Short mmCIF file of C-alpha atoms in Angstrom, two decimals:
data_model
loop_
_atom_site.label_atom_id
_atom_site.label_comp_id
_atom_site.label_asym_id
_atom_site.label_seq_id
_atom_site.Cartn_x
_atom_site.Cartn_y
_atom_site.Cartn_z
CA MET A 396 23.65 -35.02 -26.68
CA GLY A 397 22.71 -31.47 -27.52
CA SER A 398 19.64 -31.71 -25.24
CA SER A 399 21.74 -32.99 -22.36
CA SER A 400 24.24 -30.25 -22.95
CA GLY A 401 21.54 -27.50 -23.08
CA HIS A 402 19.92 -28.98 -19.77
CA GLN A 403 23.39 -28.83 -18.18
CA ARG A 404 23.86 -25.19 -19.24
CA SER A 405 20.35 -24.37 -17.77
CA LYS A 406 21.25 -25.88 -14.54
CA THR A 407 24.46 -23.75 -14.40
CA ARG A 408 22.52 -20.60 -15.14
CA SER A 409 20.12 -21.64 -12.35
CA ARG A 410 22.76 -22.24 -9.82
CA ASN A 411 24.53 -18.87 -10.68
CA ARG A 412 21.15 -17.10 -10.35
CA LYS A 413 20.73 -18.40 -6.86
CA PRO A 414 20.86 -15.63 -4.19
CA LEU A 415 24.04 -16.05 -1.92
CA GLY A 416 21.98 -16.57 1.04
CA ILE A 417 20.15 -19.61 -0.18
CA GLN A 418 23.68 -21.07 -1.47
CA LEU A 419 24.98 -20.58 2.03
CA LEU A 420 21.92 -22.36 3.60
CA GLU A 421 22.13 -25.36 1.23
CA ARG A 422 25.80 -25.70 2.14
CA VAL A 423 25.14 -25.69 5.74
CA ARG A 424 22.27 -27.99 5.45
CA GLY A 425 24.15 -30.27 2.93
CA SER A 426 21.11 -30.53 0.84
CA PRO A 427 18.81 -28.29 -1.48
CA ILE A 428 16.03 -26.20 0.01
CA SER A 429 12.76 -27.72 -0.57
CA PHE A 430 10.14 -26.26 -3.04
CA ARG A 431 7.68 -25.58 -0.08
CA SER A 432 10.44 -23.95 1.89
CA CYS A 433 11.05 -21.66 -0.79
CA GLN A 434 7.38 -20.75 -1.13
CA ALA A 435 7.31 -19.84 2.57
CA LEU A 436 10.44 -17.79 2.16
CA VAL A 437 8.94 -16.00 -0.73
CA LEU A 438 5.74 -15.14 1.18
CA VAL A 439 7.61 -13.95 4.30
CA LEU A 440 10.27 -11.86 2.39
CA THR A 441 7.70 -10.09 0.17
CA PHE A 442 5.26 -9.52 2.89
CA LEU A 443 8.08 -7.91 4.94
CA SER A 444 9.21 -5.81 1.96
CA TYR A 445 5.73 -4.33 1.19
CA ALA A 446 5.01 -3.80 4.73
CA SER A 447 8.30 -1.95 5.23
CA TYR A 448 7.50 0.27 2.15
CA HIS A 449 4.17 1.25 3.76
CA ALA A 450 5.93 1.84 7.07
CA THR A 451 8.14 4.51 5.47
CA ARG A 452 5.00 6.04 3.81
CA LYS A 453 3.21 6.34 7.05
CA THR A 454 5.75 8.35 8.91
CA THR A 455 5.01 11.72 7.33
CA SER A 456 1.35 11.48 8.61
CA VAL A 457 2.52 10.98 12.07
CA VAL A 458 5.11 13.83 11.93
CA LYS A 459 2.69 16.38 10.31
CA SER A 460 1.50 17.62 13.70
CA VAL A 461 4.91 18.29 14.89
CA LEU A 462 6.06 20.10 11.82
CA ASP A 463 2.93 22.20 11.81
CA PRO A 464 1.40 22.47 15.30
CA LYS A 465 -0.06 25.82 14.84
CA THR A 466 -3.79 24.56 14.71
CA LYS A 467 -3.60 23.47 18.42
CA THR A 468 -1.98 26.61 19.43
CA ASN A 469 -4.50 28.76 17.66
CA LEU A 470 -7.34 26.79 19.58
CA GLY A 471 -5.64 27.68 22.78
CA THR A 472 -4.67 24.08 23.87
CA SER A 473 -1.62 23.12 25.91
CA SER A 474 -0.12 19.90 26.68
CA ALA A 475 -1.66 20.08 30.13
CA HIS A 476 -4.99 19.53 28.35
CA TYR A 477 -3.93 16.60 26.16
CA TRP A 478 -5.65 13.34 26.41
CA PRO A 479 -5.69 10.35 27.10
CA PRO A 480 -7.03 9.31 30.43
CA SER A 481 -4.52 8.00 32.73
CA HIS A 482 -5.70 4.21 32.33
CA LEU A 483 -4.51 4.28 28.85
CA PHE A 484 -0.92 3.87 29.91
CA TYR A 485 0.83 3.86 26.45
CA LEU A 486 -1.03 6.74 25.21
CA HIS A 487 -0.53 8.55 28.45
CA ASN A 488 3.04 7.99 28.39
CA LEU A 489 3.40 9.40 25.02
CA LYS A 490 1.36 12.56 25.61
CA ASP A 491 4.17 15.02 26.27
CA ALA A 492 6.86 13.37 23.90
CA ASP A 493 6.34 16.12 21.47
CA ASN A 494 6.77 19.10 23.60
CA SER A 495 9.58 17.56 26.06
CA SER A 496 12.40 16.62 23.82
CA ALA A 497 11.25 17.19 20.23
CA GLY A 498 8.95 20.29 20.67
CA GLY A 499 10.64 23.56 21.72
CA SER A 500 14.09 22.94 19.91
CA LEU A 501 12.56 21.90 16.76
CA SER A 502 12.28 24.98 14.93
CA SER A 503 13.55 28.44 14.33
CA GLY A 504 10.12 29.76 14.38
CA GLY A 505 9.66 30.04 18.11
CA GLY A 506 6.24 28.87 18.45
CA GLY A 507 6.94 25.04 17.77
CA GLY A 508 7.04 23.26 14.65
CA TRP A 509 9.71 23.50 11.54
CA VAL A 510 10.10 26.18 9.08
CA PRO A 511 8.60 26.17 6.39
CA PHE A 512 5.70 23.90 7.53
CA ASN A 513 4.83 26.11 10.53
CA GLU A 514 4.14 29.16 8.55
CA ALA A 515 1.01 30.98 9.71
CA GLU A 516 -0.53 31.14 6.24
CA ASP A 517 0.20 28.08 4.16
CA GLY A 518 2.11 25.52 6.20
CA THR A 519 -0.76 22.96 6.15
CA ALA A 520 -0.92 23.32 2.42
CA LEU A 521 2.89 22.97 1.99
CA LEU A 522 2.56 19.51 3.91
CA GLY A 523 -0.08 18.48 1.10
CA GLU A 524 2.38 19.38 -1.43
CA ILE A 525 4.90 17.22 0.16
CA ASP A 526 2.46 14.43 -0.18
CA LEU A 527 1.77 15.20 -3.85
CA ALA A 528 5.41 15.19 -4.58
CA PHE A 529 5.81 11.72 -3.33
CA LEU A 530 2.73 10.25 -4.72
CA GLY A 531 2.94 11.97 -8.03
CA ALA A 532 6.41 10.68 -8.47
CA TYR A 533 5.26 7.29 -7.32
CA ALA A 534 2.21 7.27 -9.67
CA ALA A 535 4.56 8.32 -12.75
CA GLY A 536 7.08 5.63 -11.87
CA MET A 537 4.20 2.85 -11.77
CA PHE A 538 3.65 3.30 -15.36
CA PHE A 539 7.21 2.22 -16.23
CA ALA A 540 7.97 -0.17 -13.30
CA GLY A 541 6.07 -2.98 -14.82
CA HIS A 542 8.15 -2.83 -18.05
CA LEU A 543 11.40 -2.45 -16.21
CA GLY A 544 10.58 -5.52 -14.14
CA ASP A 545 10.11 -7.71 -17.22
CA ARG A 546 13.64 -6.84 -18.31
CA VAL A 547 15.87 -6.86 -15.27
CA ASP A 548 16.26 -9.46 -12.36
CA LEU A 549 13.40 -8.58 -9.89
CA ARG A 550 15.48 -9.43 -6.79
CA VAL A 551 17.92 -6.66 -7.88
CA LEU A 552 15.12 -4.23 -8.83
CA LEU A 553 13.38 -4.83 -5.41
CA THR A 554 16.68 -4.50 -3.59
CA VAL A 555 17.55 -1.11 -5.27
CA GLY A 556 13.91 0.28 -4.73
CA MET A 557 14.08 -0.69 -0.93
CA VAL A 558 17.68 0.63 -0.31
CA GLY A 559 16.89 3.78 -2.25
CA THR A 560 13.66 4.44 -0.32
CA GLY A 561 15.46 3.87 2.94
CA LEU A 562 18.21 6.40 1.91
CA PHE A 563 15.81 9.22 0.96
CA THR A 564 13.44 8.60 3.87
CA ALA A 565 16.44 9.09 6.16
CA ALA A 566 17.59 12.09 4.05
CA PHE A 567 14.16 13.71 4.88
CA GLY A 568 14.74 13.24 8.76
CA ALA A 569 18.35 14.47 8.16
CA GLY A 570 16.88 17.87 7.41
CA TYR A 571 16.60 18.22 11.19
CA TRP A 572 20.23 17.57 12.00
CA LEU A 573 21.41 19.85 9.03
CA ASP A 574 19.04 22.50 10.10
CA VAL A 575 17.39 22.67 6.60
CA HIS A 576 14.49 24.89 6.19
CA SER A 577 14.14 24.89 2.33
CA PHE A 578 10.72 23.69 1.19
CA TYR A 579 12.41 22.61 -2.04
CA TYR A 580 14.85 20.25 -0.15
CA PHE A 581 11.93 18.28 1.29
CA LEU A 582 9.99 18.38 -1.85
CA ALA A 583 13.01 16.95 -3.84
CA VAL A 584 13.68 14.24 -1.31
CA GLN A 585 9.96 12.89 -1.41
CA MET A 586 9.90 12.92 -5.24
CA VAL A 587 13.18 10.67 -5.42
CA ALA A 588 11.78 8.60 -2.65
CA GLY A 589 8.53 8.14 -4.66
CA LEU A 590 10.30 6.95 -7.54
CA PHE A 591 12.22 4.34 -5.63
CA GLN A 592 8.94 3.08 -3.91
CA SER A 593 7.27 2.58 -7.29
CA SER A 594 9.36 -0.43 -8.20
CA GLY A 595 8.12 -2.26 -5.17
CA TRP A 596 4.53 -3.44 -6.03
CA PRO A 597 5.21 -4.76 -9.49
CA SER A 598 8.26 -6.64 -8.09
CA VAL A 599 6.66 -8.32 -5.23
CA VAL A 600 3.47 -9.49 -7.28
CA ALA A 601 5.61 -10.61 -10.03
CA VAL A 602 7.72 -12.79 -7.65
CA VAL A 603 4.69 -14.27 -5.82
CA GLY A 604 2.74 -14.85 -9.06
CA ASN A 605 5.87 -16.94 -10.26
CA TRP A 606 5.68 -19.19 -7.12
CA PHE A 607 1.84 -19.69 -6.51
CA GLY A 608 -0.77 -20.95 -8.93
CA LYS A 609 -4.46 -20.33 -8.88
CA SER A 610 -5.11 -23.07 -6.38
CA LYS A 611 -2.56 -21.59 -3.97
CA ARG A 612 -4.38 -18.12 -3.23
CA GLY A 613 -7.45 -17.87 -1.18
CA LEU A 614 -6.66 -17.64 2.43
CA ILE A 615 -3.03 -17.27 1.94
CA MET A 616 -3.08 -14.41 -0.34
CA GLY A 617 -5.58 -12.76 1.79
CA VAL A 618 -3.24 -12.93 4.68
CA TRP A 619 -0.42 -11.98 2.59
CA ASN A 620 -2.32 -8.72 1.39
CA ALA A 621 -2.47 -7.49 4.99
CA HIS A 622 1.12 -6.31 4.46
CA THR A 623 -0.34 -2.78 3.73
CA SER A 624 -2.08 -2.43 6.93
CA VAL A 625 0.56 -4.15 8.96
CA GLY A 626 3.21 -1.68 7.46
CA ASN A 627 0.90 1.26 8.26
CA ILE A 628 0.43 -0.01 11.87
CA SER A 629 4.08 -0.56 12.51
CA GLY A 630 5.14 2.60 10.82
CA SER A 631 2.85 4.60 12.93
CA LEU A 632 3.87 3.01 16.20
CA VAL A 633 7.64 3.37 15.36
CA ALA A 634 7.14 6.96 14.19
CA ALA A 635 5.23 7.87 17.47
CA ALA A 636 7.60 6.27 19.60
CA MET A 637 10.67 8.07 18.12
CA LEU A 638 8.99 11.62 18.34
CA ARG A 639 10.30 11.70 22.02
CA TYR A 640 13.81 11.73 20.59
CA GLY A 641 13.15 14.21 17.80
CA TRP A 642 11.05 13.92 14.73
CA CYS A 643 14.14 13.19 12.62
CA TRP A 644 14.30 9.64 14.24
CA SER A 645 10.66 8.97 12.98
CA PHE A 646 12.14 9.07 9.49
CA VAL A 647 15.59 7.51 9.87
CA VAL A 648 14.53 4.38 11.92
CA PRO A 649 12.08 3.12 9.25
CA GLY A 650 14.53 4.07 6.61
CA VAL A 651 17.22 1.82 8.12
CA VAL A 652 14.79 -0.99 8.78
CA ILE A 653 13.64 -1.00 4.92
CA ALA A 654 17.29 -0.87 3.85
CA LEU A 655 18.02 -3.87 6.03
CA VAL A 656 15.00 -5.85 4.64
CA GLY A 657 16.19 -4.94 1.22
CA LEU A 658 19.65 -6.66 1.98
CA ALA A 659 17.82 -9.67 3.23
CA VAL A 660 15.65 -9.87 -0.13
CA PHE A 661 18.99 -9.50 -2.07
CA LEU A 662 20.49 -12.32 -0.21
CA LEU A 663 17.76 -14.86 0.12
CA LEU A 664 14.68 -13.98 -2.30
CA PRO A 665 14.40 -16.69 -5.24
CA VAL A 666 12.40 -14.72 -7.84
CA ALA A 667 11.11 -17.87 -9.53
CA PRO A 668 11.36 -21.71 -9.22
CA ASP A 669 13.94 -22.31 -11.84
CA VAL A 670 16.36 -20.16 -9.66
CA ILE A 671 16.51 -23.08 -7.30
CA GLY A 672 16.50 -25.71 -9.99
CA VAL A 673 12.89 -26.74 -9.76
CA GLN A 674 11.36 -27.73 -13.06
CA GLU A 675 8.37 -25.31 -13.68
CA ASP A 676 5.92 -27.87 -15.07
CA LEU A 677 6.24 -29.84 -11.79
CA CYS A 678 5.82 -26.95 -9.30
CA LEU A 679 3.19 -24.89 -11.28
CA LYS A 680 1.08 -27.69 -12.70
CA ASP A 681 -1.85 -26.07 -11.22
CA ALA A 682 -1.19 -22.95 -13.36
CA PRO A 683 0.40 -19.55 -12.41
CA LEU A 684 -1.30 -16.29 -12.10
CA LEU A 685 -1.52 -16.26 -15.79
CA GLU A 686 -1.78 -19.25 -17.95
CA ARG A 687 1.57 -20.10 -19.26
CA ARG A 688 1.84 -19.82 -23.10
CA ARG A 689 3.98 -22.34 -25.17
CA ALA A 690 7.66 -21.51 -24.86
CA ASP A 691 7.95 -21.40 -28.84
CA VAL A 692 5.18 -18.59 -29.00
CA GLU A 693 6.73 -15.17 -28.70
CA GLU A 694 4.85 -12.50 -26.52
CA LYS A 695 4.70 -9.22 -28.07
CA ALA A 696 4.37 -6.29 -25.48
CA VAL A 697 1.15 -4.32 -25.75
CA GLY A 698 1.58 -0.59 -26.25
CA PHE A 699 0.46 1.94 -23.85
CA ILE A 700 -2.42 3.47 -26.01
CA GLU A 701 -3.56 -0.03 -27.23
CA ALA A 702 -3.86 -1.15 -23.48
CA TRP A 703 -5.98 1.72 -22.76
CA ARG A 704 -8.44 0.77 -25.49
CA ILE A 705 -8.78 -2.68 -24.02
CA PRO A 706 -12.54 -2.90 -22.90
CA GLY A 707 -12.93 -2.10 -19.13
CA VAL A 708 -9.43 -0.57 -18.59
CA ALA A 709 -10.45 3.00 -18.40
CA PRO A 710 -13.43 2.62 -16.03
CA PHE A 711 -11.51 0.25 -13.76
CA ALA A 712 -8.48 2.51 -13.67
CA LEU A 713 -10.82 5.42 -12.73
CA CYS A 714 -12.50 3.32 -10.09
CA LEU A 715 -9.23 2.68 -8.37
CA PHE A 716 -8.31 6.44 -8.67
CA PHE A 717 -11.24 7.32 -6.24
CA CYS A 718 -10.79 4.31 -3.95
CA LYS A 719 -7.16 5.33 -3.43
CA LEU A 720 -7.99 8.86 -3.01
CA VAL A 721 -10.11 7.97 0.01
CA ALA A 722 -7.59 5.30 1.51
CA TYR A 723 -4.63 7.55 1.08
CA THR A 724 -6.21 10.46 2.48
CA PHE A 725 -6.58 8.57 5.66
CA LEU A 726 -3.11 7.24 5.39
CA TYR A 727 -1.38 10.59 5.15
CA TRP A 728 -3.96 12.78 7.33
CA LEU A 729 -5.53 10.75 9.86
CA PRO A 730 -3.10 11.24 12.69
CA PHE A 731 -3.07 14.94 11.92
CA TYR A 732 -6.80 15.07 11.95
CA ILE A 733 -7.05 13.19 15.29
CA SER A 734 -4.46 15.45 17.07
CA HIS A 735 -6.35 18.54 15.69
CA THR A 736 -9.89 17.30 16.85
CA ALA A 737 -11.19 17.68 20.34
CA ILE A 738 -12.19 14.25 21.45
CA GLY A 739 -14.52 14.54 24.52
CA GLY A 740 -13.35 18.01 24.77
CA GLU A 741 -9.73 17.12 25.05
CA TYR A 742 -6.85 16.84 22.51
CA LEU A 743 -4.50 14.00 21.96
CA SER A 744 -0.90 14.56 21.63
CA ASP A 745 0.83 14.04 18.26
CA SER A 746 2.28 10.75 19.42
CA ALA A 747 -0.81 9.39 20.90
CA ALA A 748 -2.76 10.40 17.87
CA GLY A 749 -0.42 8.38 15.75
CA VAL A 750 -0.65 5.26 17.89
CA LEU A 751 -4.57 5.84 18.03
CA SER A 752 -4.72 6.04 14.18
CA THR A 753 -3.32 2.41 13.91
CA LEU A 754 -6.87 1.19 14.71
CA PHE A 755 -7.89 2.30 11.20
CA ASP A 756 -5.36 -0.05 9.77
CA VAL A 757 -6.35 -2.94 12.24
CA GLY A 758 -9.82 -2.45 10.85
CA GLY A 759 -8.34 -2.68 7.33
CA VAL A 760 -7.01 -6.07 8.08
CA VAL A 761 -10.30 -7.45 9.30
CA GLY A 762 -12.05 -5.88 6.43
CA GLY A 763 -9.97 -7.55 3.89
CA ILE A 764 -10.34 -10.95 5.54
CA LEU A 765 -14.13 -10.51 5.96
CA ALA A 766 -14.49 -9.28 2.40
CA GLY A 767 -12.55 -12.22 1.04
CA HIS A 768 -14.59 -14.71 3.08
CA ILE A 769 -17.91 -13.27 2.12
CA SER A 770 -16.92 -13.10 -1.66
CA ASP A 771 -15.70 -16.61 -1.47
CA HIS A 772 -19.03 -17.77 0.12
CA LEU A 773 -21.22 -15.83 -2.37
CA ASP A 774 -18.76 -16.19 -5.29
CA ALA A 775 -19.54 -12.53 -5.97
CA ARG A 776 -16.30 -10.42 -6.05
CA ALA A 777 -17.50 -7.21 -7.55
CA LEU A 778 -20.76 -7.29 -5.65
CA THR A 779 -19.10 -7.59 -2.35
CA ALA A 780 -16.55 -4.95 -3.13
CA ALA A 781 -19.30 -2.45 -4.26
CA SER A 782 -21.41 -3.31 -1.17
CA PHE A 783 -18.22 -2.25 0.99
CA THR A 784 -17.45 0.69 -0.92
CA PHE A 785 -21.14 2.19 -0.60
CA SER A 786 -21.29 1.17 3.11
CA ALA A 787 -18.12 3.25 3.59
CA ILE A 788 -20.08 6.30 2.88
CA PRO A 789 -22.33 6.34 6.07
CA ALA A 790 -19.31 5.05 7.97
CA LEU A 791 -17.40 8.22 6.96
CA PHE A 792 -20.28 10.45 7.86
CA PHE A 793 -20.66 9.03 11.35
CA TYR A 794 -16.92 9.05 12.13
CA ARG A 795 -16.93 12.70 11.34
CA VAL A 796 -20.03 13.60 13.16
CA TYR A 797 -19.64 11.23 16.21
CA GLY A 798 -15.97 10.56 16.35
CA ASN A 799 -15.21 13.28 18.63
CA VAL A 800 -17.85 12.27 21.28
CA SER A 801 -15.59 10.16 23.27
CA LEU A 802 -12.58 8.00 22.91
CA ALA A 803 -14.67 4.90 22.96
CA TRP A 804 -16.81 6.13 19.93
CA ASN A 805 -13.86 7.36 18.07
CA ILE A 806 -12.14 3.87 18.35
CA ALA A 807 -15.30 2.05 17.21
CA LEU A 808 -16.16 4.25 14.35
CA MET A 809 -12.70 4.47 13.10
CA PHE A 810 -12.27 0.65 13.30
CA VAL A 811 -15.48 0.33 11.23
CA THR A 812 -14.48 2.98 8.69
CA GLY A 813 -11.03 1.23 8.16
CA MET A 814 -12.81 -1.97 7.72
CA LEU A 815 -15.04 -0.64 5.00
CA VAL A 816 -12.55 1.72 3.26
CA ASN A 817 -9.67 -0.81 3.11
CA GLY A 818 -11.45 -3.93 3.00
CA PRO A 819 -12.52 -4.08 -0.75
CA TYR A 820 -9.19 -3.11 -1.94
CA ALA A 821 -8.06 -6.72 -2.82
CA LEU A 822 -11.57 -7.49 -4.24
CA ILE A 823 -11.80 -4.42 -6.60
CA THR A 824 -8.41 -5.03 -8.03
CA THR A 825 -8.80 -8.86 -8.23
CA ALA A 826 -12.07 -8.48 -10.25
CA VAL A 827 -10.47 -6.10 -12.67
CA SER A 828 -7.26 -8.15 -13.25
CA ALA A 829 -9.51 -11.32 -13.66
CA ASP A 830 -11.65 -9.69 -16.15
CA LEU A 831 -8.86 -8.23 -18.18
CA GLY A 832 -6.71 -11.27 -17.72
CA THR A 833 -9.19 -13.29 -19.70
CA HIS A 834 -10.10 -10.75 -22.35
CA SER A 835 -9.75 -12.07 -25.68
CA SER A 836 -7.34 -9.29 -26.89
CA LEU A 837 -4.61 -10.43 -24.29
CA ASN A 838 -4.68 -14.12 -25.13
CA GLY A 839 -2.86 -14.90 -21.80
CA ASN A 840 -0.02 -12.33 -22.69
CA SER A 841 1.68 -11.68 -19.46
CA ARG A 842 3.57 -8.69 -20.80
CA ALA A 843 0.21 -7.34 -21.75
CA LEU A 844 -1.38 -7.87 -18.36
CA ALA A 845 1.72 -6.19 -16.82
CA THR A 846 1.16 -2.99 -18.88
CA VAL A 847 -2.58 -3.05 -18.13
CA THR A 848 -1.80 -3.56 -14.33
CA ALA A 849 0.69 -0.77 -14.45
CA ILE A 850 -2.00 1.50 -16.11
CA ILE A 851 -4.66 0.55 -13.38
CA ASP A 852 -2.20 0.99 -10.39
CA GLY A 853 -0.71 4.09 -11.93
CA THR A 854 -3.97 5.73 -12.41
CA GLY A 855 -4.97 4.75 -8.82
CA SER A 856 -1.77 6.31 -7.51
CA ILE A 857 -2.60 9.35 -9.05
CA GLY A 858 -5.86 9.51 -7.02
CA ALA A 859 -3.58 8.60 -3.97
CA ALA A 860 -1.78 11.82 -4.80
CA VAL A 861 -4.77 13.99 -5.42
CA GLY A 862 -6.51 13.22 -2.26
CA PRO A 863 -3.78 14.33 0.28
CA LEU A 864 -3.01 17.30 -1.76
CA LEU A 865 -6.83 18.53 -1.80
CA THR A 866 -6.94 17.87 1.86
CA GLY A 867 -4.03 20.03 2.74
CA TYR A 868 -5.94 22.98 1.22
CA ILE A 869 -9.36 22.05 2.27
CA SER A 870 -8.76 20.98 5.80
CA ALA A 871 -7.27 24.61 6.60
CA ARG A 872 -10.86 25.73 6.11
CA SER A 873 -13.11 22.88 6.93
CA TRP A 874 -12.64 19.09 7.90
CA SER A 875 -16.35 18.51 7.20
CA ALA A 876 -15.60 19.64 3.65
CA VAL A 877 -12.86 17.09 3.61
CA PHE A 878 -15.10 14.17 4.67
CA THR A 879 -17.72 15.43 2.15
CA MET A 880 -15.02 15.03 -0.68
CA LEU A 881 -14.20 11.42 0.64
CA MET A 882 -17.77 10.32 0.72
CA ALA A 883 -18.35 11.67 -2.89
CA SER A 884 -15.15 9.84 -3.99
CA ALA A 885 -16.47 6.56 -2.34
CA LEU A 886 -19.90 7.02 -4.15
CA VAL A 887 -18.19 7.44 -7.53
CA ALA A 888 -15.98 4.38 -7.05
CA GLY A 889 -18.81 2.21 -6.23
CA LEU A 890 -20.80 3.50 -9.32
CA LEU A 891 -17.88 2.68 -11.58
CA LEU A 892 -18.18 -1.00 -10.43
CA SER A 893 -21.81 -1.00 -11.61
CA ARG A 894 -21.23 -2.52 -14.80
CA LEU A 895 -19.21 -5.42 -13.38
CA VAL A 896 -21.80 -5.91 -10.54
CA ALA A 897 -24.69 -6.03 -13.26
CA ALA A 898 -22.79 -8.58 -15.35
CA GLU A 899 -22.14 -10.61 -12.17
CA VAL A 900 -25.74 -10.67 -11.17
CA VAL A 901 -26.69 -11.51 -14.70
CA ALA A 902 -24.37 -14.46 -14.69
CA LYS A 903 -25.74 -15.53 -11.18
CA MET A 904 -29.26 -15.56 -12.68
CA GLU A 905 -28.18 -17.69 -15.73
CA SER A 906 -26.35 -20.11 -13.87
CA ARG A 907 -29.52 -20.78 -11.83
CA ARG A 908 -31.50 -21.25 -14.86
CA THR A 909 -28.92 -23.46 -16.53
CA PRO A 910 -26.59 -24.80 -13.52
CA ALA A 911 -24.09 -26.55 -16.00
CA PRO A 912 -21.65 -23.65 -16.44
CA ALA A 913 -20.38 -22.17 -13.37
CA ALA A 914 -20.77 -18.49 -12.55
CA SER A 915 -17.14 -17.97 -12.64
CA ASP A 916 -17.01 -19.34 -16.19
CA LEU A 917 -19.34 -16.67 -17.31
CA LEU A 918 -17.83 -13.88 -15.53
CA PRO A 919 -14.15 -13.57 -14.59
CA VAL A 920 -14.39 -12.34 -10.96
CA SER A 921 -12.59 -14.92 -9.06
CA SER A 922 -9.57 -14.23 -6.93
CA SER A 923 -7.06 -14.42 -9.58
CA SER A 924 -4.62 -11.66 -8.69
CA MET A 925 -3.65 -9.41 -5.89
CA ASP A 926 -4.06 -5.78 -5.20
CA GLU A 927 -1.80 -2.86 -4.52
CA PRO A 928 -2.34 -1.06 -1.31
#
């Protein structure tokens, strides 16, 4: 009797936790939504959620050249000299958008741009500090987001993060309408937006982890991980298209979009199977991201310092620091670099540069899928990731030296560079999570892994803040020095994987001598988790 009553109370709680949108759909259908349908819904909503996060992040990089156009002016260029050739219709149509309706009236500085970012001395550096404000707050928030996600409803946390991100992204653009020229206004807005964004990654990973076991990943998760590049591409295209109406709209439109997606998340996202009344042991019999512990065993959260002491956490966190330094420098500065670099002797407009920069993220999508396929075939995650990272070094060199030869060369080299820089992301963090997830000190403790993941992602996010900041200062003197910094960072990131690569190679050699145990049993480098972009 007591068991039946408890089961009934559990069902009532599950019904009460169902999102309103799912309740409405079930009433219209006249039957419960199937487990498979909910899995598809989770994949789509979490994909759109994190893609919209990255779309708002990408906006700043596209607008940089409008806020601070002095480099082109100093080089003596004008809109009449802007590329591209007339046969590239979309880029051609955008070429004068910056100057026609968003250019001359943008500033109170007379020479284009927006005060204080068009200042002759330190405008570019101020743009770097804006990036630091956002990414620094984002990195700090990451250290707490994992713990917060364990204690509140993930659907509510994700919704609040998305709506808050939308409001403060739009607030940055509102500085145009309000005629705000205070650097500290834009700095504060970016810091708050970064804090709201820090809740996104822990939330989507936790939700997907609740719905998909180990046998459900592979290609599905590889496609899902493309949300970062898809968000960057869509953010670039939207921001570039909106420049013709004023740079404010490049912030407001992505801000409205992420808020609307956040509303859809609140109405439709089931955070776990029990929310829709599906018994966990039936739907997750193939095991979730972490092996489930017995219900009667209490999990004790691992302390921050204790988590740092787990073997492998420090080197892996530092590895992600340098990887994200490279990737986020491209995320925030690539359109600016393209628009301020003569390609075949001509200069792209700010809008056209933003559109062209999306090819870097297209390469990232291809690289992620290719890296996953190769690592699946070789059963060597760390070795594949390190190979991509080291290969990114010559790619960066060739893009800097030969990217200005012609548009065709720029496109090809940018695509390859994006493939090699972004491709190993999932593999690096997958190898790290798998190693730590099976460490004896964790004992399958999901709260311990959440803490460790927050440390690694948070440390990586510090690198993501440092890269764009340094670029703001260094680029004012030499872009070649910026690329030297990126190549050195890629080298260090690859070297920090050397221990895992060596262990993987040893495991492979031992498995050939004694083929009974699989290599994956000797070294936990299988695809057991997902990365953060």
